[in-house]
mmCIF file of C-alpha atoms in Angstrom:
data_model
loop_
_atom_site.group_PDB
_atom_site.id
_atom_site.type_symbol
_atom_site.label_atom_id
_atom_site.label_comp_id
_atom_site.label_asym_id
_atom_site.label_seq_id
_atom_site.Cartn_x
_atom_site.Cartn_y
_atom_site.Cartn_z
ATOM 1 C CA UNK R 1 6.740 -10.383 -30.345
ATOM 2 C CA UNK R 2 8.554 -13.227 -28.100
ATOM 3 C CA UNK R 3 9.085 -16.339 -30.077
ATOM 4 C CA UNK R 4 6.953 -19.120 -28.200
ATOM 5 C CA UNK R 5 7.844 -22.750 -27.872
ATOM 6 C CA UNK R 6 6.712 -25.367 -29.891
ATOM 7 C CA UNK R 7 6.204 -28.975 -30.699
ATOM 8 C CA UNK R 8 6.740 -31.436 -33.786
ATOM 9 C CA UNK R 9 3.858 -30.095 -35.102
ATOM 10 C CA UNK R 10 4.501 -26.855 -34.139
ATOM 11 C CA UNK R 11 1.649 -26.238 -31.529
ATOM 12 C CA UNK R 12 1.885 -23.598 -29.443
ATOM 13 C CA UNK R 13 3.149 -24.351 -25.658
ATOM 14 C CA UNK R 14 0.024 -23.909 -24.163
ATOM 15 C CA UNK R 15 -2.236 -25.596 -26.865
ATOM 16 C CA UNK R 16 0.183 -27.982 -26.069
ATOM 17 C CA UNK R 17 -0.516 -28.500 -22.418
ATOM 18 C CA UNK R 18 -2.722 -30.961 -21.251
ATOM 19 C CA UNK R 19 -4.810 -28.265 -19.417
ATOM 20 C CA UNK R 20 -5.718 -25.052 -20.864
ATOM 21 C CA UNK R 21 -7.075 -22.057 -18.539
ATOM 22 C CA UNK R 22 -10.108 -20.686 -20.372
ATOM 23 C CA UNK R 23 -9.584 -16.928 -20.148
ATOM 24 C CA UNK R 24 -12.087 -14.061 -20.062
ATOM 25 C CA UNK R 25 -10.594 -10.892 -21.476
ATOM 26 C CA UNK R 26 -12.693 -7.545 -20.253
ATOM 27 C CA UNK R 27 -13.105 -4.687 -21.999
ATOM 28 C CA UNK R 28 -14.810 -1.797 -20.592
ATOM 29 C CA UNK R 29 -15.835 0.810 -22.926
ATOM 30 C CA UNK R 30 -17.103 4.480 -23.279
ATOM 31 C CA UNK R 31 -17.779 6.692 -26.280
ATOM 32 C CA UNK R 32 -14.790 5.057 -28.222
ATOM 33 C CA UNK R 33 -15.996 3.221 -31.251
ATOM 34 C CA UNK R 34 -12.938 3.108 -33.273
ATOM 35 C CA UNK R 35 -10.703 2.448 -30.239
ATOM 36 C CA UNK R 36 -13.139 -0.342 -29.525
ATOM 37 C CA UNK R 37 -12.362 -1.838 -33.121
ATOM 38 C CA UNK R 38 -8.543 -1.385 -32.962
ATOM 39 C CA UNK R 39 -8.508 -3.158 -29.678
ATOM 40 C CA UNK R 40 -11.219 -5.898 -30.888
ATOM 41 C CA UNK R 41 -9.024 -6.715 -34.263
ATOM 42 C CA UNK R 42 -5.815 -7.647 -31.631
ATOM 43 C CA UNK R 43 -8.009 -9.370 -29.366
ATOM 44 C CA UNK R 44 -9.594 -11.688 -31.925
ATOM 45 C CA UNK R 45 -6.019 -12.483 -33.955
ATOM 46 C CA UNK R 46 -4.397 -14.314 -30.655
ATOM 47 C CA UNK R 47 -2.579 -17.167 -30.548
ATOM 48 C CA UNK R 48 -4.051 -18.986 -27.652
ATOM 49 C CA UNK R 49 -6.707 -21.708 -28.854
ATOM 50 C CA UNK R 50 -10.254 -19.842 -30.004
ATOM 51 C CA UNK R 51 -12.164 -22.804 -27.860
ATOM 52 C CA UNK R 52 -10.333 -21.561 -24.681
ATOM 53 C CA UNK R 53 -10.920 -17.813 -24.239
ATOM 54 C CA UNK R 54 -13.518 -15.429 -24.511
ATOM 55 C CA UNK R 55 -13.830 -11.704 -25.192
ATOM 56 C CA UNK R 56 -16.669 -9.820 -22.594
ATOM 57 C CA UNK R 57 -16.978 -6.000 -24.410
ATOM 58 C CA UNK R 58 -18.959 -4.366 -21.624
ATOM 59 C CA UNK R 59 -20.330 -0.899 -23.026
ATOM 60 C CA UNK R 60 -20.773 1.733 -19.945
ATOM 61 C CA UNK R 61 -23.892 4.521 -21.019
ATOM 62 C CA UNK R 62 -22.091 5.242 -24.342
ATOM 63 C CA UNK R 63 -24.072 8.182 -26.641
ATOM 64 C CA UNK R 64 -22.386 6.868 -30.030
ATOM 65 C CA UNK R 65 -21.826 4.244 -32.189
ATOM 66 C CA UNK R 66 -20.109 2.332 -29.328
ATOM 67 C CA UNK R 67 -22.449 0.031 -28.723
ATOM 68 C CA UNK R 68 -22.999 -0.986 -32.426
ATOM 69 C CA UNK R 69 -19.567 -1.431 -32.671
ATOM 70 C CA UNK R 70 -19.821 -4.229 -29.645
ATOM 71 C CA UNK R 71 -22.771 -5.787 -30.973
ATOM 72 C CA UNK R 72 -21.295 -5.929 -34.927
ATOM 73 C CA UNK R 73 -18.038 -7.767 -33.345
ATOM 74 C CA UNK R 74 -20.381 -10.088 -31.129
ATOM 75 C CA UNK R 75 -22.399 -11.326 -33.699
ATOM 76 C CA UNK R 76 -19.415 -11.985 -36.145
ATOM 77 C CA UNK R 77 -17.480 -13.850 -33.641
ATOM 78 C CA UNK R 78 -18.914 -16.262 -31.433
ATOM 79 C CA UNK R 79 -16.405 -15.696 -28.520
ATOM 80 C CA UNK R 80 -17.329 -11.821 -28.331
ATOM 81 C CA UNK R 81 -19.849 -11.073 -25.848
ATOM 82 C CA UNK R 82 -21.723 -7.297 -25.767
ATOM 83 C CA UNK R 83 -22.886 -6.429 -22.551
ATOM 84 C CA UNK R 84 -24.182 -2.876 -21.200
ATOM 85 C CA UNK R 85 -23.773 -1.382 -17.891
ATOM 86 C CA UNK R 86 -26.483 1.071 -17.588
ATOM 87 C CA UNK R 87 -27.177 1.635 -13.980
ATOM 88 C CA UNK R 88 -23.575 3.005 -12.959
ATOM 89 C CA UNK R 89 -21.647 5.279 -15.074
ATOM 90 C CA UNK R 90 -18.048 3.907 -13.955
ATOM 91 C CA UNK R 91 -15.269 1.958 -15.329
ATOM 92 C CA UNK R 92 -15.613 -0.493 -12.302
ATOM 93 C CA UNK R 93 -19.040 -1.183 -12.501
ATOM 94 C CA UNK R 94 -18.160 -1.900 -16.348
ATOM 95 C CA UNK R 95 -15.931 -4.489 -15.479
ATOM 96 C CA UNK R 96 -18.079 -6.034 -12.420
ATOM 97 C CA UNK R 97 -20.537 -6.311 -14.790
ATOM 98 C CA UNK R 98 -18.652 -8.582 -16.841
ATOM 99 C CA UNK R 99 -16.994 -10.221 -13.891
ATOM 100 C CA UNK R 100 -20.615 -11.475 -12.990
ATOM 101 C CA UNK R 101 -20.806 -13.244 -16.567
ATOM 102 C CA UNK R 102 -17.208 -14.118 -17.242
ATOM 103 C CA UNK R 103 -16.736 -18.207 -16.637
ATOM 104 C CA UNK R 104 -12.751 -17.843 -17.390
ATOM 105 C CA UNK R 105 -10.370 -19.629 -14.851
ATOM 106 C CA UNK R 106 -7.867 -16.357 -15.394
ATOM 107 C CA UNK R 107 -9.578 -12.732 -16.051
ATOM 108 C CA UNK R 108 -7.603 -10.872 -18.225
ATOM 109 C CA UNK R 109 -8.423 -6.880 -18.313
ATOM 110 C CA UNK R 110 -7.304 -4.449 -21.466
ATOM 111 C CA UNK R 111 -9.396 -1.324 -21.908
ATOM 112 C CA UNK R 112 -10.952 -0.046 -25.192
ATOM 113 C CA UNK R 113 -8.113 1.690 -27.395
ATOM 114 C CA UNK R 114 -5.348 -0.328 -26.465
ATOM 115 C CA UNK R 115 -3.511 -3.150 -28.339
ATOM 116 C CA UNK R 116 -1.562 -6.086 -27.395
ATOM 117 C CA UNK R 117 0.819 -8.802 -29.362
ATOM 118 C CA UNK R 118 -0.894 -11.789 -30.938
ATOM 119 C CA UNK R 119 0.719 -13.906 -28.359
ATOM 120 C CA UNK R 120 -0.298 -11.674 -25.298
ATOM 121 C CA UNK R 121 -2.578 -14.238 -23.618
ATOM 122 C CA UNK R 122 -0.123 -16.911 -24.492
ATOM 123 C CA UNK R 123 2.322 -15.261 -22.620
ATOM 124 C CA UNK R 124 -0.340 -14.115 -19.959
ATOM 125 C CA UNK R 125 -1.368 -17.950 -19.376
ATOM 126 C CA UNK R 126 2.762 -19.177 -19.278
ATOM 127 C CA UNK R 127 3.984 -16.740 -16.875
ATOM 128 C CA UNK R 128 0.725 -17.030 -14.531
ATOM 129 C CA UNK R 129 1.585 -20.335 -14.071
ATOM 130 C CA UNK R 130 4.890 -20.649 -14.854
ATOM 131 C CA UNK R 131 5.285 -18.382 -11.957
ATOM 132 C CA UNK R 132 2.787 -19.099 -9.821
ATOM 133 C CA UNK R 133 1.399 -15.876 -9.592
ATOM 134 C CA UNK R 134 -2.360 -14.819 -8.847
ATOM 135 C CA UNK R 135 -2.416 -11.451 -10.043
ATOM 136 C CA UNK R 136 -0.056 -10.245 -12.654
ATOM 137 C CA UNK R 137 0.407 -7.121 -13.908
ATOM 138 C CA UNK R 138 1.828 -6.661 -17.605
ATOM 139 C CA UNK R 139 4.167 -4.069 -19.106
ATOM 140 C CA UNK R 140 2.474 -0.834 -20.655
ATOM 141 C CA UNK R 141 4.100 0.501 -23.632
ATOM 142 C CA UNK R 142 2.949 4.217 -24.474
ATOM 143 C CA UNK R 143 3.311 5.529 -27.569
ATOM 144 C CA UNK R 144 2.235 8.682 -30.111
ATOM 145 C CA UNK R 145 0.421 8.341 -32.959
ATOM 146 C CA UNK R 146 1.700 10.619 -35.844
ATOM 147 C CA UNK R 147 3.434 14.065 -34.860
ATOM 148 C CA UNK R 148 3.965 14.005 -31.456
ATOM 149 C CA UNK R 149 2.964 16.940 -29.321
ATOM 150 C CA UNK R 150 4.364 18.176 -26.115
ATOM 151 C CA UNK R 151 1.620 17.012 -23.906
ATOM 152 C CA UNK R 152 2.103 13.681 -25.722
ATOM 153 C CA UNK R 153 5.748 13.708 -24.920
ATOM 154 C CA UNK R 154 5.264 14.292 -21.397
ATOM 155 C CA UNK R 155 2.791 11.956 -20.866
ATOM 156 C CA UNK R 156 4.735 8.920 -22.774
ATOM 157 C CA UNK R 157 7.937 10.168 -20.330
ATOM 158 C CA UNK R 158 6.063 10.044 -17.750
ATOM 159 C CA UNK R 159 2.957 7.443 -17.566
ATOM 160 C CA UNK R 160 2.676 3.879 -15.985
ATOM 161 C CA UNK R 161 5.900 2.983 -14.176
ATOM 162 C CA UNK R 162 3.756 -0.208 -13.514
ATOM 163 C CA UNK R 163 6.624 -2.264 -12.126
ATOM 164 C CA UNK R 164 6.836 0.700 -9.424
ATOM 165 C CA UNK R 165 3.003 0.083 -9.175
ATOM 166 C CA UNK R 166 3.329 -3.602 -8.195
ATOM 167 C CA UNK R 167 6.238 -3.280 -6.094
ATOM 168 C CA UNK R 168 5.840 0.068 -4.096
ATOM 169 C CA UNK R 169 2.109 -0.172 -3.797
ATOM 170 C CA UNK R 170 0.768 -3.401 -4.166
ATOM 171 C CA UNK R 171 -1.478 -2.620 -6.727
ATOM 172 C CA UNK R 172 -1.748 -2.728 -10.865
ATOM 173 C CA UNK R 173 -3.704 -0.535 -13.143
ATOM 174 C CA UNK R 174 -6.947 -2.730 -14.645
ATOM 175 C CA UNK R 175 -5.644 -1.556 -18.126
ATOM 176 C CA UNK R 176 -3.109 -4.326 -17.749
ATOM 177 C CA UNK R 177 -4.340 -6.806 -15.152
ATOM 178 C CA UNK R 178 -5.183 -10.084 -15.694
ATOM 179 C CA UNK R 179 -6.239 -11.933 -12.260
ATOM 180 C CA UNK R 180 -6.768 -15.592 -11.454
ATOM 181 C CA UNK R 181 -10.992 -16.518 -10.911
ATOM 182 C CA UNK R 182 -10.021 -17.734 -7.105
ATOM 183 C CA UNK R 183 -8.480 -14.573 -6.192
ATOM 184 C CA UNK R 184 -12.291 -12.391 -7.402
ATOM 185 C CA UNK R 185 -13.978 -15.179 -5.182
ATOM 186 C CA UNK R 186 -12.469 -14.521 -2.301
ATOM 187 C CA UNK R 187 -11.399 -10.858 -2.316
ATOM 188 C CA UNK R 188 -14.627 -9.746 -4.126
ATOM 189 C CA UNK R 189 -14.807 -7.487 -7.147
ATOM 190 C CA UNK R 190 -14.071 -4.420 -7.384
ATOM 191 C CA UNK R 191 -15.963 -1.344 -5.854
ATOM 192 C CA UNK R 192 -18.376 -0.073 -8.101
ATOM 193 C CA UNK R 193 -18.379 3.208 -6.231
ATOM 194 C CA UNK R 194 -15.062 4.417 -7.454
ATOM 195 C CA UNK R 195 -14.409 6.556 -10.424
ATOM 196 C CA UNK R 196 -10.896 6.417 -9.763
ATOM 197 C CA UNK R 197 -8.674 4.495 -7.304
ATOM 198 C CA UNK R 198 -10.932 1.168 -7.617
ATOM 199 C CA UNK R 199 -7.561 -0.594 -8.987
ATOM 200 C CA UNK R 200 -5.678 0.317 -6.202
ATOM 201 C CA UNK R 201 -8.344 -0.583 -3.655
ATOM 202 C CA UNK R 202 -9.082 -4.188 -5.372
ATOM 203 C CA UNK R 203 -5.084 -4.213 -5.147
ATOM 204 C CA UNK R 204 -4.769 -3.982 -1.837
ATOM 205 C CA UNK R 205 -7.376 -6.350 -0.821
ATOM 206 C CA UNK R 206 -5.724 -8.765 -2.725
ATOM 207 C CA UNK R 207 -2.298 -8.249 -1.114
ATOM 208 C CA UNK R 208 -3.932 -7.868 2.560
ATOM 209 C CA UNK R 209 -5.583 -11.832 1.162
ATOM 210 C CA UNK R 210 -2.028 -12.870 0.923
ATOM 211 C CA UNK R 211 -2.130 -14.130 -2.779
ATOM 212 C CA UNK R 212 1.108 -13.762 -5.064
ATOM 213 C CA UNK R 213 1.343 -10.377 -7.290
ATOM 214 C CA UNK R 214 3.768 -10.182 -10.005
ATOM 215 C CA UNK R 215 4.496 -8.246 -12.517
ATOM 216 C CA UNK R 216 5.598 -9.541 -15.949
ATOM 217 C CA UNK R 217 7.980 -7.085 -17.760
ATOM 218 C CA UNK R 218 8.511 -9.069 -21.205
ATOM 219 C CA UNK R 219 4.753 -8.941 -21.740
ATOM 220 C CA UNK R 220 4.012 -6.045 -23.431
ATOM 221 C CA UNK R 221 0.561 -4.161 -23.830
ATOM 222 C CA UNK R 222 0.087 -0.393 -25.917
ATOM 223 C CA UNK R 223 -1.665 2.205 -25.187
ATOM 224 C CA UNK R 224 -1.740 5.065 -27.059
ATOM 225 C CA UNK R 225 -0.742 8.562 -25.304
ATOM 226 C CA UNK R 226 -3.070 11.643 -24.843
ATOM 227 C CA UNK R 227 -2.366 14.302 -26.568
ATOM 228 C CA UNK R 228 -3.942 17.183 -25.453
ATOM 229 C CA UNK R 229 -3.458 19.608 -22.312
ATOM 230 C CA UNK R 230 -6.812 19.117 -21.765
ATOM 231 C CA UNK R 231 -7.036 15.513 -21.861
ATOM 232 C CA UNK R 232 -4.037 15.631 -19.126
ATOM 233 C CA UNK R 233 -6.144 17.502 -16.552
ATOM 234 C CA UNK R 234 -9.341 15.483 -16.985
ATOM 235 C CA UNK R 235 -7.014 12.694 -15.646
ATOM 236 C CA UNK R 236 -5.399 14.392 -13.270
ATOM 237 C CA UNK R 237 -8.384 15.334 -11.498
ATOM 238 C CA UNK R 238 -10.321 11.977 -11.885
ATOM 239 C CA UNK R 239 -7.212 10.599 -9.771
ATOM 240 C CA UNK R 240 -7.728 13.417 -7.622
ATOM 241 C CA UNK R 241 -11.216 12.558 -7.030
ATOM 242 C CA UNK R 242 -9.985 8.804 -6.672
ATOM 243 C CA UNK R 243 -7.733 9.375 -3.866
ATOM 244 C CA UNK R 244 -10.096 10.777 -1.843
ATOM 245 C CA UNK R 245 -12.563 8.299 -2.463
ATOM 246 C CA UNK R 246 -10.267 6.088 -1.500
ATOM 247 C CA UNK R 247 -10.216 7.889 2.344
ATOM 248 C CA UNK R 248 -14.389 8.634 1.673
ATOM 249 C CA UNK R 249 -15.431 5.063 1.255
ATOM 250 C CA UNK R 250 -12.790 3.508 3.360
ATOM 251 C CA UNK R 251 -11.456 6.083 6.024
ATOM 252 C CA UNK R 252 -10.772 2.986 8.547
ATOM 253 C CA UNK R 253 -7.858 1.452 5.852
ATOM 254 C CA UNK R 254 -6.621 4.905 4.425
ATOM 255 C CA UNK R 255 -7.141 7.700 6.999
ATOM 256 C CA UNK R 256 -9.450 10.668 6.837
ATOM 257 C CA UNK R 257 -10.187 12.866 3.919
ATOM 258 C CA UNK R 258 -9.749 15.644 5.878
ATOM 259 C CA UNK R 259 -6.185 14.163 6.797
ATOM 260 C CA UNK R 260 -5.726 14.454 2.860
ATOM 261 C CA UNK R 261 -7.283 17.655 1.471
ATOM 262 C CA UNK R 262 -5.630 19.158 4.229
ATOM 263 C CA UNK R 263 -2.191 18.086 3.776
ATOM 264 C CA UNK R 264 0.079 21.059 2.693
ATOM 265 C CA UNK R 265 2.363 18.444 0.817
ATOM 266 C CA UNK R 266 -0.570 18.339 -1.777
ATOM 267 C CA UNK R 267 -0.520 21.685 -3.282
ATOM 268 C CA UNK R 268 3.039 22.575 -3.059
ATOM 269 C CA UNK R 269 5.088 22.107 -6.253
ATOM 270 C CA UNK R 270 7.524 19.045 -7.006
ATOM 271 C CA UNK R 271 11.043 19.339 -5.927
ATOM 272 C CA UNK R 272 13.113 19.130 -9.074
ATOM 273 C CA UNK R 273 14.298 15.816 -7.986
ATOM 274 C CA UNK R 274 10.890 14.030 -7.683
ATOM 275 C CA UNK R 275 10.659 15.309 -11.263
ATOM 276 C CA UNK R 276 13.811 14.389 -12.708
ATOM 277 C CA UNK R 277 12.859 10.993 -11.033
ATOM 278 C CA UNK R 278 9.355 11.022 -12.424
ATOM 279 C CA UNK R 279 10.663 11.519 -16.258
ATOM 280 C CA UNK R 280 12.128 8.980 -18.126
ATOM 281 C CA UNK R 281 15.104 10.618 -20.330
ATOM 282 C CA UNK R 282 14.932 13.206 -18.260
ATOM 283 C CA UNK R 283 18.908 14.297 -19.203
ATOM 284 C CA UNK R 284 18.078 13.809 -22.769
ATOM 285 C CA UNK R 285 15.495 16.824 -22.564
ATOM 286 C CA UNK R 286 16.085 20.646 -23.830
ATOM 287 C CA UNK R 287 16.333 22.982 -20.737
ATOM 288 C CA UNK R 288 13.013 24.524 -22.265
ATOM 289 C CA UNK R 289 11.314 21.262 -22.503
ATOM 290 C CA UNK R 290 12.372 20.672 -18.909
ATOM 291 C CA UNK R 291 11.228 24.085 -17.878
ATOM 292 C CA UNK R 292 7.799 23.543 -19.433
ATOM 293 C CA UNK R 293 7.056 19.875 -18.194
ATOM 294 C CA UNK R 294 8.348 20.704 -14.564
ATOM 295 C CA UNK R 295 5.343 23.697 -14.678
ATOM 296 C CA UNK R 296 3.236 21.315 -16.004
ATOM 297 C CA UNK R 297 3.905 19.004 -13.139
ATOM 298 C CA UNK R 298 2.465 21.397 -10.708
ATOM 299 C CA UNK R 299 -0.383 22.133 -12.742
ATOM 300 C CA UNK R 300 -1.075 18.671 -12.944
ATOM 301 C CA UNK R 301 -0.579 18.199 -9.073
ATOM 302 C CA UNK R 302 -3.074 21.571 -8.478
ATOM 303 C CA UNK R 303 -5.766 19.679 -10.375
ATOM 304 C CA UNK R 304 -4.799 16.229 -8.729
ATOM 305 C CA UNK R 305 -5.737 18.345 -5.034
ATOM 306 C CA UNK R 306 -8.413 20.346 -7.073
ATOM 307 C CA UNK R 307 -10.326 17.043 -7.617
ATOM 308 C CA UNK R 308 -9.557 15.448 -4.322
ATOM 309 C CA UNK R 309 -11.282 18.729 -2.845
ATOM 310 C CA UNK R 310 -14.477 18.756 -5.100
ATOM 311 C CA UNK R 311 -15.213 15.143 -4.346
ATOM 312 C CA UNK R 312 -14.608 16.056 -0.374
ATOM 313 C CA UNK R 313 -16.957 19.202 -0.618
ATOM 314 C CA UNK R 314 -19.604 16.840 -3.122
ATOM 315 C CA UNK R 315 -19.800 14.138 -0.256
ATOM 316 C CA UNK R 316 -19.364 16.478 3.235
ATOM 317 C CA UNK R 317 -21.381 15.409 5.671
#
């Protein structure tokens, strides 16, 4: 945690400012009950004045105790908010959802199972406008919880080179976005069509709308790492699926999805450079650890172009 500045009486720098940005933080949420508390406890124990933000849980079809979960935390804390998204089963439409209720000046988006630092909006808030930035991405922290397995490994050497995000392709994942309320009034919000990709779309609109994007690497946010094979390729081919969607719903700004399903490029395996590149530590690793995650890059990539093609051949025509 980053030591914050404070006055004689030891009030925080931006209690201490004569205007204080009320903040809406999202949280979209899916069959995840006890990732929904763990995220709820950090998101209630900030440092930035209770009177100025607000917490919008925004529960998307969940089958569990999910929902009870939202409502428990609404009714014990006046600043939690439980809504439902029932007519769309996506992330996006979660978070639109709330987007259409959320009266913050700065939006602030963490999903369900991740945790932040009790000064994370404090430090959201400062460098915003410290800054000047519009849309600011924060720093994603992976980590494994208890004995870490392979799959585990690979993805915490692997996952959210955000700053690479930001930089490279103008975009940052809504796990870690927090956006200014001007920038969703003009741009729009985000395209409740996507299952995968809608980050990167709302991204790019807000780029193309010239407003500043930033990326904040001393603010730190945690998400926990999957852990199973399985839990690898579900993602993999959601952001298949997402990157033709992209091309699908918007072939006039991203090209054809023909153009993409197509492409050679996306079912041939990795050179061992774009791997090396892709895994932090890399030189660190046993040669049979490298062996292992550089197959498991390809499999990943065959079930990145697997779900690109399924959501091509769901939608022809």
């Amino acid at each position: 945690m980053t030591e914050q500045a404070t006055n004689a009486e030891g009030t925080t720098a931006v209690a201490a400012a004569a205007t204080v940005p009320f903040v809406s933080v999202i949280v979209p949420v899916y069959n995840d009950p006890e990732g929904l508390r763990t995220t709820l406890d950090t998101l209630i124990d900030q440092t930035y004045p209770e009177e100025h933000y607000e917490i919008l849980v925004v529960d998307n079809r969940s089958n569990d105790g999910t929902r009870a979960v939202a409502q428990e935390y609404a009714e014990a804390y006046e600043r939690v908010t439980a809504l439902d998204e029932r007519r769309r089963q996506s992330s996006y439409a979660a978070r639109t959802r709330a987007l259409h209720c959320a009266t913050g000046d700065v939006m602030a988006f963490i999903d369900a199972d991740m945790t932040v630092d009790p000064d994370w909006l404090e430090r959201v808030v400062e460098t915003m406008d410290e800054e000047e930035i519009d849309y600011l991405a924060c720093n994603v922290k992976l980590y494994s919880v208890g004995e870490e397995s392979l799959a585990a490994k690979f993805n915490r050497l692997s996952g959210f080179p955000i700053e690479d995000y930001v930089s490279e392709f103008h975009y940052a994942p809504t796990c870690c976005l927090a956006v200014r309320r001007e920038v969703v009034e003009d741009v729009g919000p985000f395209d409740v069509r996507f299952t995968s990709s809608g980050d990167r779309e709302f991204g790019h609109r807000v780029y193309r709308a010239g407003w500043t994007l930033g990326y904040a690497a001393d603010v730190h946010m945690y998400h926990p790492t999957r852990t199973t094979l399985k839990a690898l390729v579900k993602k993999s081919i959601r952001i298949g699926r997402g990157k033709n969607q992209l091309r699908r719903i918007y072939p006039e700004r991203y090209g054809s999805s023909a153009r993409l399903i197509f492409n050679p490029a996306i079912y041939v395996p990795a050179t061992p450079g774009q791997v090396r590149a892709a895994l932090r530590n890399w030189d660190d690793l046993p040669l049979s650890e490298k062996l292992l995650f550089y197959a498991l890059t390809y499999l990943l990539k065959l079930t990145n172009a697997y779900g690109a093609v399924r959501d091509a051949i769901e939608h022809r025509g």
